[in-house]
Amino acid sequence: MKIIVAITAASGAIYARQLLEKLATSEEVERVAVIYSSNARAVVAHEGERMPQSPKFEEYGNDNMFASPASGSAQWDAMVVVPSSVGTVGRVASGVSQTLIERAADVMLKERRRLIFVVRETPYSLIHLRNMTALTEAGAVILPATPSFYSLPQDIEAVCQSVTERVTAMLGLSGERYEWGK
């Protein structure tokens, strides 16, 4: 699989780190395009996260509209915006494509490929909900960064892992996950 990971300036860089760690070690993943929004690196640093490195990762500037994720002919299989700001959700829902993140998301929608927004905001306003509805109607998946507690997590890594595992499941990747009733 070829997967695009867009990291926006929403709080929750731990989700991006955990996802990149999983993608780096997955035998099912061939390439990962990594795109940071203009303020994402500052939030990542503020939250004390360090993103993993991998030969699979190809980083693109968010202003690079000639990068392969901007074109449907590049055949990226899926895209995850993690964490996703509601501003990014709103711009994509409105069809605005002024950055590579927005254009790549637009490409996923028009090509009918998997697009997942790990929205990290609370509470939601009516505008946020309408934008998420528009994206869902267009074929995207809204996967709020809402952890579960069934597995009785013992630390923040385990709490956040419940969200990351849902993302990898939505991507169709195999791997160990908590299953209710086991």
XYZ file of C-alpha atoms in Angstrom:
182
model
C 0.000 0.000 0.000
C 0.972 3.587 -0.584
C -0.372 5.837 2.179
C -0.346 9.605 2.665
C -0.101 10.859 6.256
C -0.928 14.534 6.762
C -0.116 16.051 10.136
C -1.918 19.277 11.010
C -1.506 21.656 13.925
C -4.294 20.134 15.998
C -3.261 18.790 19.384
C -2.578 15.057 19.393
C 0.818 14.562 17.742
C 1.045 11.271 19.636
C -1.518 9.827 17.218
C 0.628 10.783 14.219
C 3.735 9.305 15.840
C 2.029 6.035 16.696
C 0.565 5.713 13.202
C 3.915 6.392 11.527
C 5.556 3.797 13.782
C 2.990 1.207 12.716
C 3.282 2.081 9.024
C 7.090 1.927 9.178
C 6.991 -1.666 10.430
C 4.051 -2.928 8.380
C 4.996 -5.344 5.608
C 1.796 -4.288 3.803
C 3.000 -0.681 3.451
C 5.364 0.111 0.602
C 5.574 3.921 0.773
C 4.361 6.706 3.041
C 4.086 10.331 1.967
C 4.380 12.584 5.032
C 3.096 16.161 4.856
C 3.141 18.685 7.722
C 0.883 21.737 7.806
C 2.587 25.084 8.383
C 2.203 24.947 12.182
C 2.247 21.192 12.760
C 5.951 20.947 13.593
C 5.557 23.579 16.317
C 2.721 21.605 17.907
C 4.682 18.338 17.613
C 7.638 19.977 19.396
C 5.406 21.600 22.031
C 3.838 18.221 22.827
C 7.294 16.650 23.135
C 6.864 14.161 20.308
C 9.558 12.993 17.896
C 8.350 11.526 14.648
C 9.986 8.254 13.572
C 12.109 7.975 10.455
C 11.939 5.191 7.899
C 13.241 4.520 4.398
C 9.554 4.142 3.457
C 8.858 7.789 4.319
C 8.918 10.537 1.689
C 8.376 14.000 3.124
C 6.730 16.697 0.996
C 6.369 20.388 1.710
C 2.778 21.512 2.159
C 3.349 24.190 -0.471
C 4.597 21.691 -3.087
C 1.645 21.352 -5.432
C 3.824 19.372 -7.883
C 4.340 16.530 -5.393
C 2.899 13.150 -6.321
C 0.088 13.223 -3.672
C -1.415 16.142 -5.637
C -2.229 13.885 -8.586
C -4.681 11.048 -8.951
C -2.370 9.408 -11.466
C 0.179 8.819 -8.664
C -2.141 6.074 -7.378
C -1.835 6.625 -3.613
C -4.122 4.083 -1.947
C -5.236 5.987 1.144
C -4.732 9.150 3.174
C -4.952 9.823 6.890
C -5.081 13.335 8.326
C -3.825 12.806 11.881
C -4.402 14.752 13.975
C -6.841 16.743 11.898
C -7.758 20.294 12.740
C -11.356 21.320 12.130
C -9.944 24.055 9.883
C -8.524 21.377 7.590
C -11.853 19.535 7.694
C -13.680 22.742 6.751
C -11.382 23.646 3.868
C -11.511 20.143 2.379
C -15.295 19.967 2.844
C -15.566 23.279 0.979
C -13.395 22.079 -1.899
C -10.541 24.445 -1.059
C -7.188 23.095 -2.289
C -4.603 25.768 -1.509
C -2.085 23.414 0.141
C -0.775 19.951 -0.649
C -2.716 18.485 2.287
C -5.969 19.944 0.972
C -5.231 18.953 -2.632
C -4.226 15.395 -1.670
C -7.466 15.022 0.310
C -9.419 16.367 -2.659
C -7.684 13.802 -4.892
C -8.642 10.977 -2.517
C -12.280 12.077 -2.683
C -12.408 12.476 -6.455
C -10.631 9.162 -7.037
C -12.909 7.404 -4.504
C -9.991 6.278 -2.358
C -9.864 5.886 1.422
C -9.612 9.235 3.260
C -9.606 9.286 7.064
C -9.758 12.388 9.262
C -8.676 11.801 12.867
C -10.399 14.903 14.186
C -8.971 16.265 17.414
C -11.342 18.915 18.673
C -13.986 19.197 21.353
C -16.705 20.290 21.567
C -17.908 20.434 17.967
C -19.823 23.432 16.700
C -22.675 23.064 14.240
C -20.282 24.234 11.510
C -17.806 21.462 12.418
C -20.578 18.861 12.346
C -21.867 20.051 8.972
C -18.355 19.959 7.504
C -17.815 16.430 8.837
C -21.200 15.428 7.415
C -20.228 16.833 4.010
C -16.983 14.853 4.043
C -18.778 11.671 5.101
C -21.298 12.136 2.297
C -18.365 12.591 -0.113
C -16.863 9.278 1.000
C -14.404 10.211 3.750
C -14.252 8.568 7.167
C -14.447 10.774 10.255
C -12.606 8.974 13.043
C -12.517 11.269 16.080
C -9.514 10.896 18.356
C -11.748 9.337 20.986
C -9.996 6.516 22.813
C -11.731 3.478 24.220
C -11.079 2.019 27.637
C -12.261 -1.591 27.205
C -8.674 -2.830 27.211
C -8.001 -1.200 30.600
C -5.043 0.867 29.337
C -2.322 1.541 31.886
C -0.690 4.626 30.353
C -1.212 7.364 27.771
C 0.491 5.310 25.064
C -2.037 2.524 25.523
C -4.961 4.959 25.684
C -3.963 6.592 22.411
C -3.142 3.232 20.839
C -6.849 2.381 20.807
C -7.381 5.210 18.312
C -4.301 4.336 16.266
C -5.455 0.721 16.022
C -8.820 1.893 14.686
C -7.005 3.908 12.010
C -4.905 0.945 10.874
C -8.027 -1.238 10.835
C -9.809 1.339 8.653
C -6.802 1.289 6.310
C -7.227 -2.484 6.020
C -3.855 -3.274 7.568
C -3.442 -6.440 9.571
C -2.018 -6.404 13.067
C -2.774 -7.107 16.668
C -5.686 -5.142 18.082
C -7.843 -5.254 21.131
C -10.990 -7.253 20.440
C -13.993 -7.095 22.724
C -14.802 -10.437 24.332
C -11.393 -12.045 23.908
